[in-house]
């Protein structure tokens, strides 16, 4: 669970991380700093951003710029770009990590609840993507987009329908721009993480009794959750020049969770050995 890239793999690069003040965004940002990058963290709560900026800077010796931003508002996104270039000169990569999600039967949702998730996940991502993409194209500068999606972006999932719709849109955006903007030397990739416990998301998705009734570990063939460093390693690789030929790809890192759920007979894992003995005998008798 240690860093996998050379210490200077991101040296001199400036990376913006949305939702960078907490959870997985914070963990990935920390590793970017350890690899020599300048880091910009953006979210709505400036007091949290300032605390985290100091913490990460003290831990890594890197430079962190906190910028308050409601990613649903395009003018505030443009302000992040402006402040970043004023501080560091240019932007090399954008990690669209900010998200909102909660579990609910869809018929219980108000249109307002649906809008909140879609606006953060999809609108926020395309705001940062459009604003930075135009900026890079105007300046004839290369760049990297890395978007955090989820495996149900392509399978769909009940009880998180707003998130599924929004993440599917982000995945389509990723692949579409990988084809369209490659001529500008702008790459677009995505990561689909499985369960990586964070305090905020975990409480919303597996609250109280739900966690007892539906143990997410039962869905994961590796029988463990992901470590933040594992995700940070992958994110850093896809942000770095080592992945210069990777474009339009979504990399799943979930311990085999989604393929386990997709296989029609994978639930036979629950069949004990003695029952298999009985089944085999039955089959032999029929022969």
Tab-separated table of C-alpha atoms in Angstrom:
chain	number	residue	atom	x	y	z
A	1	UNK	CA	0.000	0.000	0.000
A	2	UNK	CA	2.845	2.345	-0.867
A	3	UNK	CA	3.258	4.796	-3.742
A	4	UNK	CA	4.160	3.082	-6.997
A	5	UNK	CA	5.568	5.914	-9.132
A	6	UNK	CA	8.923	7.663	-9.071
A	7	UNK	CA	9.105	10.543	-6.612
A	8	UNK	CA	9.233	13.155	-9.378
A	9	UNK	CA	6.596	11.589	-11.660
A	10	UNK	CA	4.391	14.694	-11.461
A	11	UNK	CA	7.105	17.266	-10.840
A	12	UNK	CA	6.157	20.730	-12.068
A	13	UNK	CA	2.608	19.748	-13.009
A	14	UNK	CA	-0.396	21.613	-11.614
A	15	UNK	CA	-3.490	19.545	-10.928
A	16	UNK	CA	-6.957	20.699	-9.897
A	17	UNK	CA	-8.978	18.294	-7.744
A	18	UNK	CA	-12.661	18.993	-7.237
A	19	UNK	CA	-13.965	17.745	-3.916
A	20	UNK	CA	-10.318	17.799	-2.864
A	21	UNK	CA	-10.872	18.714	0.766
A	22	UNK	CA	-12.177	15.374	1.987
A	23	UNK	CA	-12.240	11.640	1.387
A	24	UNK	CA	-10.761	10.132	-1.734
A	25	UNK	CA	-10.080	13.527	-3.324
A	26	UNK	CA	-7.882	14.442	-0.397
A	27	UNK	CA	-6.042	11.106	-0.549
A	28	UNK	CA	-5.364	11.385	-4.264
A	29	UNK	CA	-4.307	15.016	-3.896
A	30	UNK	CA	-1.835	14.087	-1.173
A	31	UNK	CA	-0.152	11.569	-3.453
A	32	UNK	CA	0.007	14.055	-6.316
A	33	UNK	CA	1.889	16.383	-3.962
A	34	UNK	CA	4.255	13.602	-2.906
A	35	UNK	CA	5.084	13.095	-6.583
A	36	UNK	CA	6.014	16.764	-7.024
A	37	UNK	CA	2.796	18.318	-8.327
A	38	UNK	CA	1.278	21.639	-7.385
A	39	UNK	CA	-2.234	21.034	-6.090
A	40	UNK	CA	-5.430	23.064	-6.305
A	41	UNK	CA	-8.351	21.853	-4.188
A	42	UNK	CA	-11.827	23.180	-4.881
A	43	UNK	CA	-15.120	22.824	-3.037
A	44	UNK	CA	-17.702	25.083	-1.428
A	45	UNK	CA	-16.407	25.129	2.163
A	46	UNK	CA	-13.385	27.407	2.301
A	47	UNK	CA	-12.688	26.800	5.993
A	48	UNK	CA	-12.235	23.080	5.363
A	49	UNK	CA	-10.137	23.719	2.258
A	50	UNK	CA	-7.776	26.021	4.162
A	51	UNK	CA	-7.302	23.485	6.959
A	52	UNK	CA	-6.647	20.675	4.491
A	53	UNK	CA	-4.312	22.810	2.381
A	54	UNK	CA	-2.139	23.476	5.424
A	55	UNK	CA	-2.262	19.838	6.496
A	56	UNK	CA	-1.243	18.505	3.084
A	57	UNK	CA	1.434	21.135	2.631
A	58	UNK	CA	2.930	20.350	6.054
A	59	UNK	CA	2.888	16.612	5.290
A	60	UNK	CA	4.421	16.759	1.825
A	61	UNK	CA	6.225	20.081	1.534
A	62	UNK	CA	4.198	20.774	-1.609
A	63	UNK	CA	2.237	23.873	-2.526
A	64	UNK	CA	-1.547	23.749	-2.195
A	65	UNK	CA	-3.978	26.410	-3.357
A	66	UNK	CA	-7.493	26.228	-1.854
A	67	UNK	CA	-10.233	27.877	-3.919
A	68	UNK	CA	-13.868	28.054	-2.891
A	69	UNK	CA	-16.091	26.964	-5.757
A	70	UNK	CA	-19.625	25.768	-6.324
A	71	UNK	CA	-18.932	23.557	-9.324
A	72	UNK	CA	-22.529	23.932	-10.498
A	73	UNK	CA	-21.788	27.580	-11.345
A	74	UNK	CA	-19.707	28.123	-14.465
A	75	UNK	CA	-18.414	31.557	-13.454
A	76	UNK	CA	-16.997	30.115	-10.231
A	77	UNK	CA	-15.272	27.380	-12.217
A	78	UNK	CA	-13.698	30.033	-14.427
A	79	UNK	CA	-12.503	31.756	-11.273
A	80	UNK	CA	-10.697	28.569	-10.198
A	81	UNK	CA	-8.870	28.548	-13.527
A	82	UNK	CA	-7.985	32.216	-13.170
A	83	UNK	CA	-6.629	31.832	-9.635
A	84	UNK	CA	-4.724	28.668	-10.526
A	85	UNK	CA	-2.944	30.276	-13.467
A	86	UNK	CA	-2.171	33.373	-11.411
A	87	UNK	CA	-0.533	31.172	-8.763
A	88	UNK	CA	1.153	28.478	-10.861
A	89	UNK	CA	1.202	29.761	-14.442
A	90	UNK	CA	-0.678	26.896	-16.072
A	91	UNK	CA	-2.914	23.883	-15.471
A	92	UNK	CA	-1.853	20.386	-16.499
A	93	UNK	CA	-4.638	18.167	-15.230
A	94	UNK	CA	-8.138	18.178	-13.793
A	95	UNK	CA	-9.480	15.443	-11.545
A	96	UNK	CA	-13.280	15.640	-11.586
A	97	UNK	CA	-13.900	13.952	-8.257
A	98	UNK	CA	-16.680	15.940	-6.567
A	99	UNK	CA	-19.914	13.972	-6.204
A	100	UNK	CA	-23.166	13.723	-4.327
A	101	UNK	CA	-25.136	10.553	-3.674
A	102	UNK	CA	-27.535	8.876	-1.270
A	103	UNK	CA	-29.731	5.786	-1.302
A	104	UNK	CA	-33.488	6.027	-1.746
A	105	UNK	CA	-36.351	4.325	-3.555
A	106	UNK	CA	-36.737	6.509	-6.631
A	107	UNK	CA	-40.449	7.092	-6.063
A	108	UNK	CA	-39.590	8.762	-2.752
A	109	UNK	CA	-37.339	11.353	-4.408
A	110	UNK	CA	-38.408	14.888	-5.089
A	111	UNK	CA	-37.332	16.526	-8.327
A	112	UNK	CA	-35.153	18.768	-6.154
A	113	UNK	CA	-33.284	15.765	-4.724
A	114	UNK	CA	-32.742	14.414	-8.233
A	115	UNK	CA	-31.468	17.802	-9.421
A	116	UNK	CA	-28.973	18.128	-6.552
A	117	UNK	CA	-27.145	14.909	-7.469
A	118	UNK	CA	-27.210	15.431	-11.237
A	119	UNK	CA	-26.100	19.050	-10.923
A	120	UNK	CA	-23.080	18.195	-8.782
A	121	UNK	CA	-21.969	15.079	-10.637
A	122	UNK	CA	-22.779	15.815	-14.273
A	123	UNK	CA	-23.100	19.590	-14.462
A	124	UNK	CA	-20.081	20.101	-12.202
A	125	UNK	CA	-17.967	17.762	-14.307
A	126	UNK	CA	-18.897	19.266	-17.649
A	127	UNK	CA	-18.441	22.785	-16.274
A	128	UNK	CA	-14.842	22.048	-15.287
A	129	UNK	CA	-14.263	20.061	-18.470
A	130	UNK	CA	-15.644	22.681	-20.832
A	131	UNK	CA	-13.946	25.616	-19.129
A	132	UNK	CA	-10.542	23.943	-18.895
A	133	UNK	CA	-10.791	22.361	-22.327
A	134	UNK	CA	-11.491	25.707	-23.987
A	135	UNK	CA	-8.639	27.263	-22.032
A	136	UNK	CA	-6.181	24.579	-23.114
A	137	UNK	CA	-7.296	24.722	-26.745
A	138	UNK	CA	-7.044	28.520	-26.874
A	139	UNK	CA	-3.522	28.358	-25.453
A	140	UNK	CA	-2.497	25.333	-27.547
A	141	UNK	CA	-1.642	23.503	-24.353
A	142	UNK	CA	-1.950	19.790	-23.667
A	143	UNK	CA	-3.923	18.537	-20.686
A	144	UNK	CA	-5.431	15.549	-18.910
A	145	UNK	CA	-8.944	15.001	-17.617
A	146	UNK	CA	-9.511	12.215	-15.121
A	147	UNK	CA	-13.111	11.606	-14.104
A	148	UNK	CA	-14.342	9.500	-11.213
A	149	UNK	CA	-17.313	7.402	-12.313
A	150	UNK	CA	-18.707	4.107	-11.041
A	151	UNK	CA	-19.426	0.658	-12.450
A	152	UNK	CA	-23.167	1.281	-12.436
A	153	UNK	CA	-22.512	4.049	-14.974
A	154	UNK	CA	-22.842	1.275	-17.588
A	155	UNK	CA	-25.018	-1.276	-15.762
A	156	UNK	CA	-27.410	1.098	-14.015
A	157	UNK	CA	-28.536	0.530	-10.431
A	158	UNK	CA	-31.716	0.890	-8.480
A	159	UNK	CA	-31.882	3.068	-5.368
A	160	UNK	CA	-29.174	5.438	-6.674
A	161	UNK	CA	-30.872	6.386	-9.941
A	162	UNK	CA	-29.850	10.086	-9.997
A	163	UNK	CA	-26.231	9.098	-9.483
A	164	UNK	CA	-26.448	6.351	-12.117
A	165	UNK	CA	-27.857	8.821	-14.663
A	166	UNK	CA	-25.231	11.446	-13.869
A	167	UNK	CA	-22.263	9.049	-13.838
A	168	UNK	CA	-23.405	7.551	-17.152
A	169	UNK	CA	-23.302	11.064	-18.566
A	170	UNK	CA	-19.791	11.613	-17.217
A	171	UNK	CA	-18.645	8.344	-18.771
A	172	UNK	CA	-20.114	9.371	-22.128
A	173	UNK	CA	-18.409	12.758	-21.809
A	174	UNK	CA	-15.090	11.037	-21.080
A	175	UNK	CA	-15.193	8.767	-24.099
A	176	UNK	CA	-16.627	11.378	-26.455
A	177	UNK	CA	-13.972	13.984	-25.709
A	178	UNK	CA	-11.223	11.368	-25.799
A	179	UNK	CA	-12.066	11.039	-29.487
A	180	UNK	CA	-12.807	14.679	-30.229
A	181	UNK	CA	-10.073	16.480	-28.294
A	182	UNK	CA	-7.165	14.089	-28.775
A	183	UNK	CA	-6.121	16.219	-31.769
A	184	UNK	CA	-5.393	18.986	-29.246
A	185	UNK	CA	-3.304	16.562	-27.162
A	186	UNK	CA	-5.971	16.547	-24.464
A	187	UNK	CA	-6.576	13.118	-22.956
A	188	UNK	CA	-9.724	12.012	-21.108
A	189	UNK	CA	-9.932	8.927	-18.916
A	190	UNK	CA	-12.003	7.686	-16.019
A	191	UNK	CA	-11.738	5.491	-12.951
A	192	UNK	CA	-14.634	3.410	-11.629
A	193	UNK	CA	-13.836	2.690	-7.968
A	194	UNK	CA	-15.572	0.056	-5.909
A	195	UNK	CA	-15.962	0.437	-2.142
A	196	UNK	CA	-13.225	2.647	-0.698
A	197	UNK	CA	-14.496	3.606	2.768
A	198	UNK	CA	-14.723	7.314	3.526
A	199	UNK	CA	-16.552	8.777	6.479
A	200	UNK	CA	-18.997	10.940	4.538
A	201	UNK	CA	-19.969	8.661	1.657
A	202	UNK	CA	-20.076	5.538	3.796
A	203	UNK	CA	-22.676	7.009	6.140
A	204	UNK	CA	-24.886	8.078	3.237
A	205	UNK	CA	-24.682	4.821	1.273
A	206	UNK	CA	-24.535	2.279	4.105
A	207	UNK	CA	-26.249	3.919	7.071
A	208	UNK	CA	-26.908	2.059	10.328
A	209	UNK	CA	-29.106	-0.971	9.779
A	210	UNK	CA	-28.520	-1.023	6.020
A	211	UNK	CA	-24.873	-1.936	6.548
A	212	UNK	CA	-25.958	-4.846	8.752
A	213	UNK	CA	-28.512	-6.147	6.247
A	214	UNK	CA	-26.365	-5.667	3.134
A	215	UNK	CA	-22.715	-6.307	3.919
A	216	UNK	CA	-20.871	-4.874	0.901
A	217	UNK	CA	-17.973	-7.250	1.541
A	218	UNK	CA	-20.179	-10.134	0.449
A	219	UNK	CA	-20.208	-8.716	-3.086
A	220	UNK	CA	-16.414	-8.447	-3.393
A	221	UNK	CA	-14.515	-11.598	-4.424
A	222	UNK	CA	-11.315	-10.327	-2.769
A	223	UNK	CA	-13.265	-9.995	0.507
A	224	UNK	CA	-11.805	-6.628	1.437
A	225	UNK	CA	-12.343	-2.945	0.757
A	226	UNK	CA	-9.966	-0.823	-1.273
A	227	UNK	CA	-7.155	1.141	0.331
A	228	UNK	CA	-6.952	4.831	-0.551
A	229	UNK	CA	-3.349	4.473	-1.692
A	230	UNK	CA	-4.369	1.880	-4.261
A	231	UNK	CA	-6.754	4.365	-5.852
A	232	UNK	CA	-4.191	7.168	-5.554
A	233	UNK	CA	-1.608	5.027	-7.372
A	234	UNK	CA	-3.970	4.503	-10.297
A	235	UNK	CA	-5.017	8.160	-10.415
A	236	UNK	CA	-1.418	9.349	-10.379
A	237	UNK	CA	-0.499	6.981	-13.212
A	238	UNK	CA	-3.383	8.211	-15.372
A	239	UNK	CA	-2.412	11.827	-14.639
A	240	UNK	CA	1.235	11.237	-15.437
A	241	UNK	CA	3.129	11.091	-18.717
A	242	UNK	CA	3.575	7.342	-18.162
A	243	UNK	CA	-0.009	6.946	-19.425
A	244	UNK	CA	0.461	9.195	-22.462
A	245	UNK	CA	-1.076	6.577	-24.789
A	246	UNK	CA	-4.079	5.848	-22.567
A	247	UNK	CA	-7.087	7.795	-23.818
A	248	UNK	CA	-10.829	7.168	-23.565
A	249	UNK	CA	-10.395	4.387	-21.037
A	250	UNK	CA	-12.324	3.663	-17.842
A	251	UNK	CA	-10.364	1.559	-15.349
A	252	UNK	CA	-12.334	-0.400	-12.767
A	253	UNK	CA	-10.735	-0.893	-9.361
A	254	UNK	CA	-13.229	-2.776	-7.217
A	255	UNK	CA	-11.797	-6.162	-6.227
A	256	UNK	CA	-13.995	-7.862	-8.832
A	257	UNK	CA	-17.260	-6.552	-7.372
A	258	UNK	CA	-19.121	-5.638	-10.540
A	259	UNK	CA	-18.220	-8.727	-12.548
A	260	UNK	CA	-19.221	-10.844	-9.567
A	261	UNK	CA	-22.631	-9.195	-9.569
A	262	UNK	CA	-22.973	-9.463	-13.342
A	263	UNK	CA	-22.328	-13.209	-13.599
A	264	UNK	CA	-25.627	-15.120	-13.563
A	265	UNK	CA	-24.276	-18.029	-11.525
A	266	UNK	CA	-21.711	-16.278	-9.355
A	267	UNK	CA	-24.100	-16.548	-6.394
A	268	UNK	CA	-23.272	-20.259	-6.339
A	269	UNK	CA	-20.298	-19.183	-4.237
A	270	UNK	CA	-22.735	-19.663	-1.329
A	271	UNK	CA	-23.105	-23.402	-2.039
A	272	UNK	CA	-21.136	-25.371	0.601
A	273	UNK	CA	-18.763	-28.216	-0.419
A	274	UNK	CA	-21.048	-30.953	0.931
A	275	UNK	CA	-23.894	-29.752	-1.268
A	276	UNK	CA	-21.617	-29.917	-4.284
A	277	UNK	CA	-20.889	-33.541	-3.327
A	278	UNK	CA	-24.630	-34.248	-3.385
A	279	UNK	CA	-25.072	-32.476	-6.713
A	280	UNK	CA	-22.223	-34.473	-8.222
A	281	UNK	CA	-23.741	-37.745	-7.048
A	282	UNK	CA	-27.098	-36.787	-8.514
A	283	UNK	CA	-25.426	-36.006	-11.815
A	284	UNK	CA	-23.578	-39.357	-11.769
A	285	UNK	CA	-26.832	-41.279	-11.181
A	286	UNK	CA	-28.458	-39.601	-14.156
A	287	UNK	CA	-25.587	-40.703	-16.364
